[in-house]
XYZ file of C-alpha atoms in Angstrom:
612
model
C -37.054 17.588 -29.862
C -40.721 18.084 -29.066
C -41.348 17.435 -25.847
C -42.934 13.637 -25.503
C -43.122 11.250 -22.863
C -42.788 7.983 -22.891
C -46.496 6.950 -22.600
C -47.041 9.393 -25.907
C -44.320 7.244 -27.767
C -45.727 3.867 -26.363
C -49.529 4.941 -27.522
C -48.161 5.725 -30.853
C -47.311 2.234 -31.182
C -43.432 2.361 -31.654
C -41.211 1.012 -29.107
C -42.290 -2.859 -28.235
C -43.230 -3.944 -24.919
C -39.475 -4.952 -24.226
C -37.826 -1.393 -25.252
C -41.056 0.398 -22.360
C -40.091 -2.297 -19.931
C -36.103 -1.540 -20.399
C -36.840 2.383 -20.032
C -38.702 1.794 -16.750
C -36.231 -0.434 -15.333
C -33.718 2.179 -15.890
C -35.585 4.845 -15.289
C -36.387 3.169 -11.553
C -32.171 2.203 -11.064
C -31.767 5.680 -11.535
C -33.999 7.700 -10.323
C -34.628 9.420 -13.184
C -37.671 10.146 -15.152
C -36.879 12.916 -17.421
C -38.530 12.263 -21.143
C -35.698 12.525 -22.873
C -33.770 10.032 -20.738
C -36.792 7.671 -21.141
C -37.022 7.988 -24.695
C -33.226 7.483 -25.289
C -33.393 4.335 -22.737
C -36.302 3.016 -25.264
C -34.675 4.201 -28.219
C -30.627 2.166 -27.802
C -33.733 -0.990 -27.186
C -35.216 -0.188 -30.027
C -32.368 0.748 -32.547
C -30.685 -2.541 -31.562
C -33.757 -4.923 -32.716
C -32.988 -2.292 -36.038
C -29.751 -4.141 -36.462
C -27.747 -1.193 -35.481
C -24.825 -1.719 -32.283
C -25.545 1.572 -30.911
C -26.617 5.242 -31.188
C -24.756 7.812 -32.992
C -25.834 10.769 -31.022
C -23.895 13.122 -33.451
C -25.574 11.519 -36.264
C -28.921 11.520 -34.830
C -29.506 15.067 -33.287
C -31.831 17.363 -34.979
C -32.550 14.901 -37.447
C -36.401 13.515 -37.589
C -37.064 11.068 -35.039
C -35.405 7.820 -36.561
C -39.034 5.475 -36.165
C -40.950 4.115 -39.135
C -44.246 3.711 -39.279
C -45.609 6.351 -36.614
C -47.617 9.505 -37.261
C -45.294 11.455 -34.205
C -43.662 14.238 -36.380
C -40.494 15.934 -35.070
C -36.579 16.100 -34.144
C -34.240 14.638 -31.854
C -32.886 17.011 -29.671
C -29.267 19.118 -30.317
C -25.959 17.441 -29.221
C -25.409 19.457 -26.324
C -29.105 19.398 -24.874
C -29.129 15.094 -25.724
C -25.555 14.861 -23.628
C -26.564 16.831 -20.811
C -29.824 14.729 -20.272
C -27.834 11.624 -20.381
C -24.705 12.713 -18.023
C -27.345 12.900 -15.241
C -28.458 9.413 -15.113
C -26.356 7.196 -12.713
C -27.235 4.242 -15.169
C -25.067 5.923 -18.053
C -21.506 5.231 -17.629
C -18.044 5.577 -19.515
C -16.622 2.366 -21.551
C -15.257 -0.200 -19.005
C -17.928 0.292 -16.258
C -20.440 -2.289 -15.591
C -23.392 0.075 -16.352
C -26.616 -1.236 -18.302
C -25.651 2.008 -20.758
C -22.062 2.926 -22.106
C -21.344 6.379 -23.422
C -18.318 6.578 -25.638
C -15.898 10.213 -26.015
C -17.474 9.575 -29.586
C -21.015 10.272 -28.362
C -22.756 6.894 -29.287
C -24.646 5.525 -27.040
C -25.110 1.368 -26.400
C -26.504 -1.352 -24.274
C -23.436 -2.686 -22.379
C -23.447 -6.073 -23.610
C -23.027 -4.718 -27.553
C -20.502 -2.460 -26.319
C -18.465 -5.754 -24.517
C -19.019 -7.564 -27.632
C -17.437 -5.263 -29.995
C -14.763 -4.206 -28.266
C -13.655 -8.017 -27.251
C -14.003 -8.594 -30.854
C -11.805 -5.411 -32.003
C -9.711 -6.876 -29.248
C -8.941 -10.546 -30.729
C -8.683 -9.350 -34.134
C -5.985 -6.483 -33.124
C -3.971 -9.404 -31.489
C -4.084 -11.644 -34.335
C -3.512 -8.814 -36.408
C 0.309 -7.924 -34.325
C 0.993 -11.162 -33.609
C 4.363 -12.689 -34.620
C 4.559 -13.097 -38.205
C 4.382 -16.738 -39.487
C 7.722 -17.673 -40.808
C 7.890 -20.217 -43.753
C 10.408 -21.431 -46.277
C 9.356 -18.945 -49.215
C 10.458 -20.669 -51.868
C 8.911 -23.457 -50.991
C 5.598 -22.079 -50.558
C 5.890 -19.811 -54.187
C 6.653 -23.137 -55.725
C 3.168 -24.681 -53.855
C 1.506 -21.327 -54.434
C 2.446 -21.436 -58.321
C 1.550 -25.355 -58.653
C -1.646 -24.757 -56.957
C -3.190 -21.731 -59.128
C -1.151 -22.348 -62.157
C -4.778 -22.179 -64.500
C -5.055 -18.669 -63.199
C -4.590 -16.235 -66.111
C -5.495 -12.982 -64.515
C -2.776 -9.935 -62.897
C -2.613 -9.549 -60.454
C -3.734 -13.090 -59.207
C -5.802 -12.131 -56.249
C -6.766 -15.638 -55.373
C -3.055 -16.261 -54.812
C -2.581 -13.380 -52.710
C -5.697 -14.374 -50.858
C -3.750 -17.370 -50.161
C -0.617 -15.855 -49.105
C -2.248 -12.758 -47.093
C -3.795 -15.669 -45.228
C -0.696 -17.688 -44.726
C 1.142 -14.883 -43.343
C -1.765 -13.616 -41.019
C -3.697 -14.792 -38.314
C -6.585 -12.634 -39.349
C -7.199 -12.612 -43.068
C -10.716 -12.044 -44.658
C -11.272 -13.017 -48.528
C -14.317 -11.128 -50.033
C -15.222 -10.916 -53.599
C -19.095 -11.529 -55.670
C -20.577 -14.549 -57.026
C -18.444 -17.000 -58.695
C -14.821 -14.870 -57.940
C -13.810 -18.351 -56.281
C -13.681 -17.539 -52.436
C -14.014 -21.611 -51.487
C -11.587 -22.317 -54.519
C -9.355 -19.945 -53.095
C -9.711 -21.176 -49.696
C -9.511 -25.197 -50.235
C -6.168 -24.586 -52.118
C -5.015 -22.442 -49.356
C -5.382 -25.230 -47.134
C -3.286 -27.417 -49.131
C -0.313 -25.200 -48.967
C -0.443 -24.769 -45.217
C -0.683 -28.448 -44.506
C 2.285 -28.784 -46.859
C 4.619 -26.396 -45.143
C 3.140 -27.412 -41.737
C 5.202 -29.320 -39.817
C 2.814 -30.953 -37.549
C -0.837 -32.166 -38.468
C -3.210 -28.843 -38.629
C -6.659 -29.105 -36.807
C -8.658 -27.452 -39.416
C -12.669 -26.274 -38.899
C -14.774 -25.263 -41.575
C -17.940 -23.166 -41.001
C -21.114 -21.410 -41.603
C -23.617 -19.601 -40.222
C -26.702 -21.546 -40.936
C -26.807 -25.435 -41.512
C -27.688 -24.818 -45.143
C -25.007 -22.831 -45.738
C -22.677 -25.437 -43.966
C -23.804 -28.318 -46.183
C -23.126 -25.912 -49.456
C -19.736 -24.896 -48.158
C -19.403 -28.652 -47.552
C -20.595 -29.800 -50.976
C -18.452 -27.596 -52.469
C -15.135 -28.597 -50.771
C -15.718 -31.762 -51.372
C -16.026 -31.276 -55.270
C -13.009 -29.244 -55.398
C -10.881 -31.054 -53.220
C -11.007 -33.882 -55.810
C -9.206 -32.187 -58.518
C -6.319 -30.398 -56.227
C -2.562 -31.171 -57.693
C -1.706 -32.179 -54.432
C -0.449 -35.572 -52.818
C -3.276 -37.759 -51.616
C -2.315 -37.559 -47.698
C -2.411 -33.810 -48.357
C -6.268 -34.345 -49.831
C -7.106 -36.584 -46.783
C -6.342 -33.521 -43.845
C -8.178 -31.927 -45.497
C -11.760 -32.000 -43.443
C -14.768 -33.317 -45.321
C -17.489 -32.442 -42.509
C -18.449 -28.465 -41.941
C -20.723 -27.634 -39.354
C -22.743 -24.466 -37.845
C -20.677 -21.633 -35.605
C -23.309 -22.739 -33.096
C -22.755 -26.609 -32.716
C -19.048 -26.108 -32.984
C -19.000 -24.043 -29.738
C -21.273 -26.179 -28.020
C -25.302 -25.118 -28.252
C -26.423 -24.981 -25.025
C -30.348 -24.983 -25.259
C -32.406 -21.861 -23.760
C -28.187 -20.055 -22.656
C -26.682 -17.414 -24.479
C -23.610 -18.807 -23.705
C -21.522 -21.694 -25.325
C -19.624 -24.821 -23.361
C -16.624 -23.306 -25.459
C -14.980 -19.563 -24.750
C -12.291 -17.319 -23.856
C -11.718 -19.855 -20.321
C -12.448 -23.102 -22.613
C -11.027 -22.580 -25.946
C -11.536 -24.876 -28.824
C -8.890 -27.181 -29.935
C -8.247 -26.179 -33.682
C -5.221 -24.197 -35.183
C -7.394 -23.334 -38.822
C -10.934 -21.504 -38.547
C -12.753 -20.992 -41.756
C -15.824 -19.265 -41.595
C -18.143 -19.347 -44.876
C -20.769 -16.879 -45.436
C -19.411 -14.104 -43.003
C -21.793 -11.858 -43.773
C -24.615 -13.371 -42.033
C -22.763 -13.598 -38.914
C -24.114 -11.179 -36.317
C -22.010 -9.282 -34.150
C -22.356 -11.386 -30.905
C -22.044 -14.349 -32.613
C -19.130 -13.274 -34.450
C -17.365 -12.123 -30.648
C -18.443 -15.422 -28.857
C -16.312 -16.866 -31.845
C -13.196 -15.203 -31.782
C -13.162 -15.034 -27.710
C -13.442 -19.317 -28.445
C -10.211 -19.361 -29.946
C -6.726 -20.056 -29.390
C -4.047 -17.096 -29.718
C -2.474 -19.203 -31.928
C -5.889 -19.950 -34.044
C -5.615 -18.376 -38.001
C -9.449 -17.029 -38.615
C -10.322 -16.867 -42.323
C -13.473 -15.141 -42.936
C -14.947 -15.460 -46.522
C -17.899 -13.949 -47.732
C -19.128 -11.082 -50.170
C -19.133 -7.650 -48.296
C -21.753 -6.223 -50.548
C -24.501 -8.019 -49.823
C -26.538 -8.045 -46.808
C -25.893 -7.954 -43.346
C -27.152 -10.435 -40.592
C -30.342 -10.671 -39.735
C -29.409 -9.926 -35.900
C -27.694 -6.952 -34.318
C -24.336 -5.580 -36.455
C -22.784 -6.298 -40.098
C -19.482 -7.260 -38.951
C -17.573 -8.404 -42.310
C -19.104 -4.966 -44.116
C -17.508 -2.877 -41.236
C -14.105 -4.767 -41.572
C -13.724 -4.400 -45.092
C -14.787 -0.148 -44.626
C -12.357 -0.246 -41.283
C -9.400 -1.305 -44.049
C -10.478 1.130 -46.541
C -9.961 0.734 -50.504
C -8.262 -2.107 -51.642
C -4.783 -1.474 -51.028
C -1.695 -2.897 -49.217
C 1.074 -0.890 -47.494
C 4.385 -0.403 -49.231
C 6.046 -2.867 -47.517
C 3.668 -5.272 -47.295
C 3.139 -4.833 -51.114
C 6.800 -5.606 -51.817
C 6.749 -8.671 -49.729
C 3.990 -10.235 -51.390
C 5.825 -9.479 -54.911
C 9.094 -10.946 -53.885
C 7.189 -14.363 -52.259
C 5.366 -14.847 -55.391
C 7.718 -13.486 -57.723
C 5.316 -11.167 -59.701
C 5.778 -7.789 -61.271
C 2.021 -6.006 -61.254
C 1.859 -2.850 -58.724
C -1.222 -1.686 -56.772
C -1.463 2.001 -55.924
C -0.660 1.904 -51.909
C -3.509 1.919 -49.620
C -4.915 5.546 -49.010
C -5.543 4.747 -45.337
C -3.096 3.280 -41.951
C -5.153 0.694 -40.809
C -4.073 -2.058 -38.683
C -6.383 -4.062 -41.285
C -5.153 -3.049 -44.663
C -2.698 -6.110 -45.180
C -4.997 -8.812 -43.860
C -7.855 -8.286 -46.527
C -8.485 -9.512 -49.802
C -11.071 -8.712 -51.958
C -11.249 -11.017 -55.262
C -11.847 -9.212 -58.374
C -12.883 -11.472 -61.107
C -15.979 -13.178 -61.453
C -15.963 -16.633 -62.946
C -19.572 -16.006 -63.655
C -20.176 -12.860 -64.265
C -17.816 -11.140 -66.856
C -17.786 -7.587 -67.855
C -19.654 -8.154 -70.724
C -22.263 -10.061 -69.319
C -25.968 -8.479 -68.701
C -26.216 -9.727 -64.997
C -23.070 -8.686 -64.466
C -23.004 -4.893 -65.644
C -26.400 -5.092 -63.721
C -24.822 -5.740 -60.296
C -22.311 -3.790 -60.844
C -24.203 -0.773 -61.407
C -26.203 -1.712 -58.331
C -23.222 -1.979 -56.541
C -22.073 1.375 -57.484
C -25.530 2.626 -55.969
C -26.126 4.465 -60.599
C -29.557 4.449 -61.251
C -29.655 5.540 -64.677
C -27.270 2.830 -65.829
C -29.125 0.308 -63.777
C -32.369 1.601 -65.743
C -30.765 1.568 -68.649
C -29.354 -2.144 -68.282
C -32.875 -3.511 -67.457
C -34.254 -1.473 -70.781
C -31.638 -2.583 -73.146
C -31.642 -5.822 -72.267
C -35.198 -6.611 -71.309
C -36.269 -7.351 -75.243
C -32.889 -8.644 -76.760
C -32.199 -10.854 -74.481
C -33.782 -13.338 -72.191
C -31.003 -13.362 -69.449
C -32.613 -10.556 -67.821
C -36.164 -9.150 -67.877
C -38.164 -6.224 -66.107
C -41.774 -6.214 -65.250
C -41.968 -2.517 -64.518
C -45.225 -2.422 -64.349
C -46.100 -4.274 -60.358
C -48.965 -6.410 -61.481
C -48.669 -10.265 -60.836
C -51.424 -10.956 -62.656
C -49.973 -9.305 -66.040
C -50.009 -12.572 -68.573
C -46.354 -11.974 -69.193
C -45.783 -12.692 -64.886
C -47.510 -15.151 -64.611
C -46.727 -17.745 -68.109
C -42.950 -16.984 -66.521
C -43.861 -18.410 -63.153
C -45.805 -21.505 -64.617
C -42.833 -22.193 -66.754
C -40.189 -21.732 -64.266
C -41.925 -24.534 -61.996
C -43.225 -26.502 -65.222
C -40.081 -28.804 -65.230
C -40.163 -30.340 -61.971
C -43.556 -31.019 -61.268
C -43.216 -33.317 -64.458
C -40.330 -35.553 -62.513
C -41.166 -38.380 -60.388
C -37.430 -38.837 -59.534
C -36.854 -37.482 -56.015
C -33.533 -36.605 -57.525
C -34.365 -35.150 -60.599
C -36.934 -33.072 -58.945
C -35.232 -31.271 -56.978
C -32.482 -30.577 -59.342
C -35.332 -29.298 -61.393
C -36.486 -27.300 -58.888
C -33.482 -25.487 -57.668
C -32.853 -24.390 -61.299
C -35.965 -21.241 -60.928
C -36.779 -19.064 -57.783
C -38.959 -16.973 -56.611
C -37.357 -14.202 -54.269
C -39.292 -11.287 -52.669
C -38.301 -8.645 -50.085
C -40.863 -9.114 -47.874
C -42.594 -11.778 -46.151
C -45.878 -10.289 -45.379
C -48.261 -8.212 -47.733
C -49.561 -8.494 -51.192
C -45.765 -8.626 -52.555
C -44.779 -10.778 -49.900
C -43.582 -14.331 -49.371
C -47.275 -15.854 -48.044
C -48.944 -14.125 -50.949
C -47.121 -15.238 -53.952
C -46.683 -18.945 -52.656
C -50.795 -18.675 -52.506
C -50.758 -17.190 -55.712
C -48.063 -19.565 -57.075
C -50.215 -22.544 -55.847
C -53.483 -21.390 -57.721
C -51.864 -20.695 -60.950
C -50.018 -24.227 -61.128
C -53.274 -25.516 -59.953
C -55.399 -23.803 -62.932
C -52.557 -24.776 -65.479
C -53.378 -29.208 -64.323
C -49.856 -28.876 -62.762
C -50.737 -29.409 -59.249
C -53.487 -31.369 -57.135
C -53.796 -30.129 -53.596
C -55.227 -32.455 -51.277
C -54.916 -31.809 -47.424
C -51.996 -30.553 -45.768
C -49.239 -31.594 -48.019
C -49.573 -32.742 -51.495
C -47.169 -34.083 -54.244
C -45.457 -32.075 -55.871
C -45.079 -29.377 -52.838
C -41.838 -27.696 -51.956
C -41.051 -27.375 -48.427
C -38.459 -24.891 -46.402
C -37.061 -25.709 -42.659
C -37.387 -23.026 -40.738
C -35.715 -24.260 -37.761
C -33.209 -26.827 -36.773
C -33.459 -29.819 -36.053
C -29.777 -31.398 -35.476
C -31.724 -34.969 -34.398
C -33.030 -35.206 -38.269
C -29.918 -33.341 -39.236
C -32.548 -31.190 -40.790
C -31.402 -27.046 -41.021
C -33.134 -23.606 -41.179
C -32.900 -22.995 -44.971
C -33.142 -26.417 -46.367
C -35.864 -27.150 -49.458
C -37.447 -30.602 -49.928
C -39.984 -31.684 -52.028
C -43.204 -34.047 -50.830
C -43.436 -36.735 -53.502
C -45.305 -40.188 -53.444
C -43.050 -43.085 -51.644
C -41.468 -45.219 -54.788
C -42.258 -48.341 -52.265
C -45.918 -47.523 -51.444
C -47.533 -44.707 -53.862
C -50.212 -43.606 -51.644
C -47.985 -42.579 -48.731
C -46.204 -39.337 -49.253
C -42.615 -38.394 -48.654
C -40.479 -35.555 -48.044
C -37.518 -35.641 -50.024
C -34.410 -33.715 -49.054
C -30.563 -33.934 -50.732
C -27.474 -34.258 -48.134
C -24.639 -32.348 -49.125
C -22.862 -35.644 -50.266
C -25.474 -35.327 -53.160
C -27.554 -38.191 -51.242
C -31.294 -38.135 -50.875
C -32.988 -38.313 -47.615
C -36.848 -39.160 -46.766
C -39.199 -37.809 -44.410
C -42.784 -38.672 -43.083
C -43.994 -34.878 -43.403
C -45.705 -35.278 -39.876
C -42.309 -35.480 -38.578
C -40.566 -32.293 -40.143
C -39.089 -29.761 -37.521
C -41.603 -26.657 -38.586
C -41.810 -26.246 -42.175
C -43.739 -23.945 -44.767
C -44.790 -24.218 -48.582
C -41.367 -22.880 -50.255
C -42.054 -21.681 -54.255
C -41.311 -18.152 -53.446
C -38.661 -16.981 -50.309
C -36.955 -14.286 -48.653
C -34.076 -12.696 -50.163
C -32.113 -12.748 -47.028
C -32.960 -16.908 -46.898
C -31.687 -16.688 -49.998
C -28.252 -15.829 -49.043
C -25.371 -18.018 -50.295
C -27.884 -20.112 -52.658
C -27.463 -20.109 -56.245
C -30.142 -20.717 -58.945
C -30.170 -20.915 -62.651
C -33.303 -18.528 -63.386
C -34.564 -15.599 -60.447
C -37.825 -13.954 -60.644
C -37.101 -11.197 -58.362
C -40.344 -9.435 -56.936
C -40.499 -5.954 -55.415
C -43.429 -4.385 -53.746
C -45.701 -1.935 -55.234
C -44.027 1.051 -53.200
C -41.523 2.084 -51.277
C -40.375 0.316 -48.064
C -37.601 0.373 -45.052
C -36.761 -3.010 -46.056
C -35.411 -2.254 -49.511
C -32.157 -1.223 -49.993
C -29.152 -1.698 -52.612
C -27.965 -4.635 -50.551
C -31.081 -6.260 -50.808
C -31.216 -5.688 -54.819
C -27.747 -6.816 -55.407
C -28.419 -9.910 -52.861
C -31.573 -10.923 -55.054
C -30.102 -10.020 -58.697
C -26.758 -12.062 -57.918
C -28.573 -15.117 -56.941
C -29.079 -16.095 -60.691
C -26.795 -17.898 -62.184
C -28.372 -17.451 -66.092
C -31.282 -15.076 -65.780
C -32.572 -12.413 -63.512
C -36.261 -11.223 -63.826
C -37.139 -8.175 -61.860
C -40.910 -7.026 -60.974
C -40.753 -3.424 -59.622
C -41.565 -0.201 -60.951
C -39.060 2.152 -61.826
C -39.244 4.282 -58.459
C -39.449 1.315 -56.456
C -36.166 0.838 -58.132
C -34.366 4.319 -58.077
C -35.459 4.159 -54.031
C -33.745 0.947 -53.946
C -30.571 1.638 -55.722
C -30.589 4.968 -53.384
C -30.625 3.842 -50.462
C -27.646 1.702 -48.646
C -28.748 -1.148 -45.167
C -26.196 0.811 -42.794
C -25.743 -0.139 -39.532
C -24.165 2.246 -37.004
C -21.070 0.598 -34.929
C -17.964 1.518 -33.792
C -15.913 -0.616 -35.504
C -15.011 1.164 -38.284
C -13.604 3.639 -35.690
C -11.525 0.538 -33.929
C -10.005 -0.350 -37.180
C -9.967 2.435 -39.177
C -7.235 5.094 -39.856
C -4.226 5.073 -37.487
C -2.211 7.713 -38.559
């Protein structure tokens, strides 16, 4: 490594005032102001705010220094000189010290509290994982089992396996793509345990973010209608969902929760929607909550991306199990329970995971055949020329996916697609219809700031609906105008996430309205003075997008390359359409895209991978 101090790093702009601070802290605790102590001190600060657990000094040395956006040119240093700097300092310790720095026998290096958090977490899940097994009357069950997903056609059925896997485990995880039926799965799996329960389950149903609680709570509640079940089955059911955050107990301006490992909450079934968004803290705090006796279902889609926070838990559980794949035994249980004949090639690895995950294979949505679907798939497979050659094939036959691969938002073609995606609604005076209307087109975008980003387009969005008659602006909010929460407000019962639209009061026409639907399909009102904080909403994030569905995406990349784009992100965007994907990126933008994966460096695949 060349030889810079700390003050060279900090006038290059790159570590924030936090990651300095940190490094002088420890370098003051220790007595120790060698550069290359500072700069590692600075770096674990920095790499976490990355959304990465720790550094892998293997990984790292004599590579290029891992910092975007800086001019400084050169390497980290080798292994053996990087170790030696870092065995001097008294604030560097071995796992299960109290040290503000762990160093692992696997060289990575983390900030104690991400260390305590992943190894409490590996902790609870290995327990659940070698607990007891549940015993049931199997018959019984394959008779519930077959009633239940009797409409399925496909073999193996991996939705009833999902359901079985997580009847006989206290840890199960169901993953699987859009529309492969992960809350079907899960609402009919509830039915069979309270069936062969013989005592009334306490059953929890979460998310990460309160709009992803109301969809997981929307969609329960449709499904739950048409289960062949008994009635009193239907009614323990739970109808209410809530955030991971209000079910522990919030406690404003803490990091800590009225529930944990010395308070435990009182329910016997966890369900956690949307796993992929939850961040590795969050995702300990949980687990520590509950009860050894607790089953945690996790269900979410493994391939898209990770939390916005430190970690990508569900993605490191699913690698930690490796391919899909159950033991031999295991394998020949499930056959016998649900008296089926189909065989799965055993599971290449010995991981304490490999029997408790399920990943759903068939989409509902997207079949083999269909364009979006071949397109995430090749996505997903991280092939660029079939991914090219999807978007060229399909772009002029069909409408159910177009590219733009020219980045110009101006181009004719651009902008006659935004001004007819947002046509429909602005012509409904119906609260009710209008945002039905609305959430059938999107705007995504992979950044928030610069001319590709989310500020830009809603400007441009704004003048162009303008110029076509289709909006008036007048002051701060105007009809017609989408909003997005962007924070929580349990009071209003108002979430991070949620869209409303500001529409003239059917009771007094000049007084405007914000107009927001409840996940009972029930439509709320608003003063816009009294929103929790709030901005214009016609284009969004793709990570806010996460776990929302729309008919029709216009997905918008920027003009060149970026450390935000990834084939997460792409996959994310594309699969948010239900009926058409449009994609504006050039074809480099793309190939860079495809190319490169959102990995985040843990040591949890390490905890649960191979155990031979």
């Amino acid at each position: 490594m060349n030889t810079y101090t700390l003050d060279s790093l900090l006038d290059a702009d790159v570590f924030s005032y936090l990651d300095q601070r940190f490094a002088h802290f420890l370098a003051q605790l220790s007595q120790q102001q060698e550069p290359l102590f500072l700069f590692s001190a600075a770096l674990a600060s920095f790499w976490t705010r990355q959304g990465h657990i720790c550094l892998d000094l293997p990984a790292l040395a004599g590579q290029p220094l891992p910092l975007e956006n800086t001019s400084l040119s050169g390497c980290c240093p080798d292994l053996d000189t990087w170790l030696a700097a870092l065995q001097k300092a008294t604030v560097i310790q071995a796992p299960g010290s109290d040290a503000p720095l762990i160093l692992t026998p696997q060289h990575r290096l983390y900030l104690h509290r991400y260390w305590a958090y992943e190894e409490k977490l590996s902790q609870h899940i290995l327990a659940r994982l070698q607990a007891k097994p549940t015993v049931f009357d199997e018959a019984a069950v394959q008779r519930s089992l077959q009633r239940l997903f009797a409409a399925n056609t496909q073999t193996p059925d991996w939705q009833k396996i999902a359901a079985l896997t997580a009847m006989l485990q206290r840890f199960c995880v169901i993953s699987g793509g859009p529309g492969t039926g992960k809350t079907t799965t899960v609402i009919k799996l509830l039915a069979v345990l309270i069936e062969h329960s013989d005592k009334p389950l306490r059953i929890a149903l979460l998310a990460p973010t309160g709009k992803a609680a109301m969809r997981l709570q929307e969609a329960m509640n449709q499904h739950k209608q048409t289960l062949p079940c008994d009635e009193a089955v239907k009614q323990q059911i739970p109808e209410d969902t809530a955030t991971i955050h209000r079910f522990l107990g919030y406690q404003p301006h803490s990091p800590y929760f009225r529930f944990n490992a010395d308070h435990p909450v009182p329910v016997d079934v966890l369900v956690v929607d949307e796993a992929s968004m939850v961040d590795l803290a969050l995702m300990s705090k949980l687990v520590q909550a509950l009860p050894p006796h607790a089953r945690l279902i996790l269900l979410g889609d493994k391939d898209q991306l990770a939390s916005v926070e430190a970690g990508a838990v569900l993605g490191d559980v699913c690698a930690g199990s490796g391919e899909q794949g159950f033991s031999d035994d295991y394998q020949t249980r499930l056959k016998a329970m649900l008296g089926d004949a189909w065989t799965l090639s055993p599971s290449p690895t010995r991981s304490p995971l490999q029997d408790a995950i399920v990943v759903l294979q068939h989409s509902y949505r997207f079949g083999s055949d269909t364009p979006i679907g071949q397109l995430a798939r090749a996505i997903n497979a991280g092939q660029v020329s079939p991914v090219i050659q999807c978007l060229q094939n399909n772009r002029e036959a069909s409408q159910r996916i177009r590219w733009f691969s020219t980045p110009d938002l101006f181009d004719k073609p651009v902008t006659e697609l935004i001004e007819q995606g947002f046509d429909d609604y602005l012509q409904q005076q119906d609260p009710a219809l209008a945002l039905e209307s609305f959430n059938q087109f999107r705007v995504l975008c992979a950044h928030r700031r610069g001319e590709y980003g989310v500020g830009k387009l809603n400007q441009l969005i704004e003048k162009l609906l303008v110029h076509k008659g289709l909006l008036r602006i007048r002051g701060r909010w105007y009809v017609g105008q989408p909003l997005m929460i962007t924070e929580n407000d349990y009071h209003l019962r108002l979430f991070n996430g949620d869209i409303g639209i500001v529409l003239p009061d059917p009771q007094q026409p000049r007084r405007l309205l914000a107009f927001f639907r409840t996940a009972e399909q029930h439509i709320r009102h608003f003063l816009p003075a009294r929103l929790p904080q709030h901005e214009t909403a016609y284009a969004m994030t793709i990570h806010k997008s996460q776990g929302s569905e729309f008919e029709k995406v216009f997905l918008v990349l920027p003009d060149k390359t970026s450390p935000v784009l990834s084939r997460e992100l792409l996959y994310t965007g594309v699969t948010r359409a239900k009926q058409a994907v449009a994609i504006l990126g050039s074809t480099s933008v793309l190939t860079d895209c495809i190319q490169r994966r959102a990995l985040r460096t843990s040591g949890l695949r390490d905890k649960w991978g191979n155990n031979e």
